[in-house]
XYZ file of C-alpha atoms in Angstrom:
265
model
C 5.280 -45.910 -42.938
C 3.798 -47.707 -39.940
C 0.553 -46.095 -38.833
C 0.319 -44.848 -35.278
C -3.072 -44.840 -33.554
C -3.355 -41.125 -34.352
C -2.721 -41.697 -38.030
C -5.081 -44.656 -38.116
C -7.835 -42.542 -36.556
C -7.393 -39.609 -38.900
C -7.006 -41.761 -41.994
C -10.362 -43.160 -40.944
C -11.641 -39.578 -41.182
C -10.016 -39.249 -44.631
C -11.703 -42.419 -45.787
C -15.100 -41.328 -44.502
C -14.674 -37.939 -46.121
C -13.811 -39.504 -49.468
C -16.854 -41.786 -49.421
C -19.383 -39.355 -47.935
C -18.392 -35.741 -48.365
C -20.385 -32.928 -46.842
C -22.998 -31.270 -49.006
C -21.512 -29.565 -52.046
C -21.465 -25.922 -50.927
C -19.678 -23.188 -52.820
C -17.392 -21.085 -50.654
C -16.907 -23.915 -48.140
C -14.114 -26.534 -48.044
C -12.947 -29.271 -45.686
C -9.429 -29.864 -44.336
C -8.236 -33.007 -42.564
C -4.783 -33.347 -41.010
C -2.779 -35.922 -39.105
C 0.532 -35.230 -37.342
C 2.682 -37.941 -35.804
C 6.386 -38.673 -35.436
C 7.997 -36.620 -38.182
C 5.089 -36.834 -40.666
C 2.299 -34.381 -41.363
C -0.490 -35.156 -43.827
C -3.016 -32.531 -44.944
C -5.964 -33.251 -47.209
C -8.368 -30.663 -48.640
C -11.782 -31.354 -50.170
C -13.508 -28.503 -51.984
C -15.958 -27.705 -54.773
C -14.001 -26.814 -57.919
C -15.844 -23.495 -58.000
C -13.796 -22.309 -54.997
C -10.647 -22.585 -57.126
C -11.916 -21.795 -60.631
C -15.171 -19.877 -60.530
C -16.774 -22.704 -62.575
C -17.138 -26.492 -62.350
C -17.953 -27.640 -65.894
C -15.314 -28.644 -68.437
C -13.535 -25.525 -69.766
C -15.205 -24.146 -72.894
C -12.532 -21.682 -74.069
C -8.817 -20.940 -73.784
C -9.359 -18.512 -70.906
C -10.990 -21.220 -68.756
C -8.290 -23.751 -69.664
C -5.710 -21.208 -68.475
C -7.629 -20.660 -65.210
C -7.613 -24.430 -64.605
C -3.912 -24.728 -65.455
C -2.988 -21.804 -63.191
C -5.058 -23.239 -60.303
C -3.291 -26.600 -60.603
C 0.098 -24.899 -60.558
C -0.824 -22.867 -57.467
C -2.267 -25.928 -55.717
C 1.038 -27.754 -56.316
C 2.943 -25.096 -54.331
C 2.254 -26.603 -50.918
C 4.777 -24.424 -49.099
C 2.928 -21.296 -50.280
C -0.460 -22.620 -49.115
C 0.569 -23.272 -45.507
C 2.677 -21.076 -43.222
C 4.144 -23.281 -40.469
C 4.990 -21.923 -37.025
C 8.024 -24.112 -36.329
C 8.541 -27.787 -37.026
C 10.975 -27.409 -39.964
C 8.513 -29.040 -42.352
C 9.437 -29.865 -45.943
C 6.967 -30.776 -48.693
C 7.544 -34.326 -49.946
C 4.524 -35.125 -52.121
C 1.436 -33.484 -53.623
C -1.533 -35.354 -55.112
C -4.304 -33.567 -57.016
C -7.670 -34.918 -58.170
C -9.955 -32.595 -60.169
C -12.635 -35.078 -61.228
C -13.659 -34.952 -64.898
C -11.732 -31.677 -65.262
C -8.503 -33.740 -65.265
C -9.663 -35.645 -68.349
C -10.786 -32.473 -70.134
C -7.433 -30.841 -69.389
C -5.462 -33.865 -70.644
C -7.501 -34.051 -73.868
C -6.976 -30.333 -74.479
C -3.201 -30.638 -74.032
C -3.066 -33.652 -76.370
C -5.044 -31.694 -78.957
C -2.669 -28.737 -78.667
C 0.336 -31.047 -79.101
C -1.245 -32.564 -82.225
C -1.981 -29.100 -83.662
C 1.632 -27.992 -83.134
C 2.926 -31.111 -84.883
C 0.537 -30.567 -87.798
C 1.637 -26.930 -87.984
C 5.296 -27.940 -88.321
C 4.435 -30.365 -91.130
C 2.421 -27.637 -92.867
C 5.394 -25.255 -92.614
C 7.577 -27.602 -94.659
C 4.763 -27.856 -97.201
C 4.538 -24.043 -97.372
C 8.283 -23.766 -98.007
C 7.879 -26.164 -100.935
C 4.913 -24.155 -102.275
C 6.899 -20.919 -102.153
C 9.664 -22.520 -104.249
C 7.093 -23.763 -106.756
C 5.538 -20.303 -106.846
C 8.865 -18.746 -107.883
C 9.237 -21.291 -110.689
C 5.814 -20.332 -112.056
C 6.491 -16.569 -111.978
C 7.959 -16.454 -115.498
C 5.030 -18.522 -116.742
C 2.613 -15.980 -115.233
C 4.394 -13.121 -117.029
C 3.813 -14.967 -120.325
C 0.114 -15.420 -119.446
C -0.284 -11.664 -118.819
C 0.988 -10.952 -122.348
C -1.515 -13.412 -123.801
C -4.243 -11.739 -121.723
C -3.568 -8.373 -123.405
C -3.964 -9.963 -126.858
C -7.432 -11.183 -125.880
C -8.609 -7.778 -124.543
C -10.382 -6.792 -127.806
C -12.159 -10.148 -127.810
C -13.392 -9.472 -124.249
C -14.852 -6.067 -125.356
C -17.009 -7.956 -127.841
C -18.217 -10.292 -125.090
C -19.170 -7.313 -122.869
C -21.598 -6.119 -125.579
C -23.228 -9.566 -125.604
C -23.446 -9.358 -121.786
C -25.556 -6.149 -122.030
C -28.105 -7.993 -124.187
C -28.633 -10.462 -121.336
C -29.215 -7.716 -118.702
C -32.987 -7.864 -119.093
C -32.884 -11.575 -118.386
C -30.840 -10.930 -115.200
C -33.442 -8.387 -113.976
C -36.053 -11.139 -114.189
C -33.816 -13.448 -112.103
C -33.377 -10.729 -109.449
C -37.164 -10.445 -109.055
C -37.382 -14.195 -108.479
C -34.513 -13.864 -105.964
C -36.490 -11.222 -103.975
C -39.426 -13.637 -103.695
C -37.059 -16.286 -102.369
C -35.571 -13.768 -99.854
C -38.784 -13.706 -97.842
C -38.555 -17.469 -97.495
C -34.908 -17.166 -96.344
C -35.848 -14.559 -93.719
C -38.371 -17.023 -92.314
C -35.720 -19.754 -92.155
C -33.249 -17.420 -90.393
C -35.891 -16.504 -87.783
C -36.519 -20.187 -87.096
C -32.748 -20.752 -86.840
C -32.414 -17.926 -84.293
C -35.185 -19.441 -82.165
C -33.405 -22.808 -82.254
C -30.077 -21.132 -81.345
C -31.614 -19.594 -78.230
C -32.846 -23.047 -77.250
C -29.336 -24.533 -77.749
C -27.736 -21.748 -75.682
C -30.230 -22.425 -72.888
C -29.396 -26.148 -72.934
C -25.643 -25.398 -72.792
C -26.066 -22.986 -69.872
C -28.241 -25.490 -68.034
C -25.662 -28.285 -68.500
C -22.868 -26.028 -67.221
C -24.950 -24.954 -64.224
C -25.878 -28.554 -63.358
C -22.233 -29.692 -63.283
C -20.725 -30.253 -59.824
C -17.058 -31.177 -59.502
C -15.132 -31.670 -56.264
C -11.379 -31.272 -55.875
C -9.194 -33.353 -53.563
C -5.677 -32.152 -52.735
C -3.274 -34.147 -50.546
C 0.008 -32.811 -49.115
C 2.593 -34.907 -47.318
C 5.241 -33.086 -45.254
C 8.309 -34.370 -43.438
C 8.889 -32.275 -40.309
C 12.281 -32.550 -38.610
C 10.879 -31.190 -35.333
C 7.184 -31.893 -35.510
C 6.866 -31.621 -31.727
C 7.704 -27.918 -32.111
C 4.951 -27.296 -34.644
C 2.161 -25.561 -32.741
C 0.052 -24.290 -35.649
C -0.023 -23.343 -39.320
C -1.816 -20.584 -41.208
C -3.917 -21.305 -44.289
C -2.950 -19.056 -47.196
C -5.557 -20.565 -49.513
C -7.903 -17.676 -48.797
C -5.430 -15.234 -50.379
C -4.764 -17.354 -53.448
C -8.363 -18.474 -53.934
C -10.607 -15.649 -52.655
C -13.832 -17.494 -53.540
C -13.123 -19.715 -50.534
C -14.982 -18.290 -47.518
C -14.734 -21.009 -44.861
C -12.755 -24.203 -44.247
C -14.027 -26.845 -41.832
C -11.017 -28.410 -40.062
C -10.713 -31.842 -38.456
C -7.425 -33.342 -37.329
C -5.332 -35.144 -34.778
C -1.837 -34.891 -33.360
C 0.048 -35.967 -30.222
C -1.889 -33.220 -28.433
C -5.288 -34.702 -29.286
C -8.075 -34.250 -31.816
C -9.554 -30.948 -32.947
C -12.510 -29.739 -35.006
C -13.246 -26.087 -35.833
C -13.790 -23.653 -38.708
C -11.299 -21.176 -40.155
C -12.008 -18.076 -42.243
C -9.996 -15.402 -44.041
C -10.127 -13.312 -40.852
C -9.118 -16.277 -38.625
C -6.982 -18.617 -40.720
C -4.852 -20.322 -38.038
C -5.017 -24.093 -37.555
C -3.901 -25.063 -34.039
C -2.617 -28.600 -33.554
């Protein structure tokens, strides 16, 4: 697509935003748009916390699901923007979630590997069940032999009682050792608290930014006067979006909020 002066100007804004974003501020995002001819481009920059409630790599299945759901919602461009005219159709969506993309990909690869290993193990289990049935008759024979040895075991129990006094001595030694174990457990608990603190600190120190790009083809772009941002409904942690953009009508810069979510071209 040949860039018009409007597009060239706003893509300059996109480039500046990518290289020098505003201060990382939770609850605040940036939106850049350019409208010209029959093309509308919208780009959103935001802390990951606005979408997820966290910014570190997911640490459990619940957080992986939150990330997956957020990506699916972010891909639904027509549900994020309500256009007032213009007959705009979504043509392309690009998502960048920083290091969270890599963590998500590694998790999905791991899940795929686990499923494959599970299927192989299932075939092995089927084989084991067949072998188990073959050994059943052998086990019945072993039970009969066990009954013959019962009287011999009664004799061994009597010998076991003679050793009871020796066992009592061992228990006393075990009690002395218990005090040493309690000390080791206390030291372990102290170390665990230190590890938990380090993990929490690493998670808190993590800052990830998300970049979402939406390209629309609008059959009657000249009739598009505005569009509403539905991101506030889908991602309620988002409190304010700073808007910059340009169209045939000129350039604009203003803030939108959940109470005032209309972007005027």
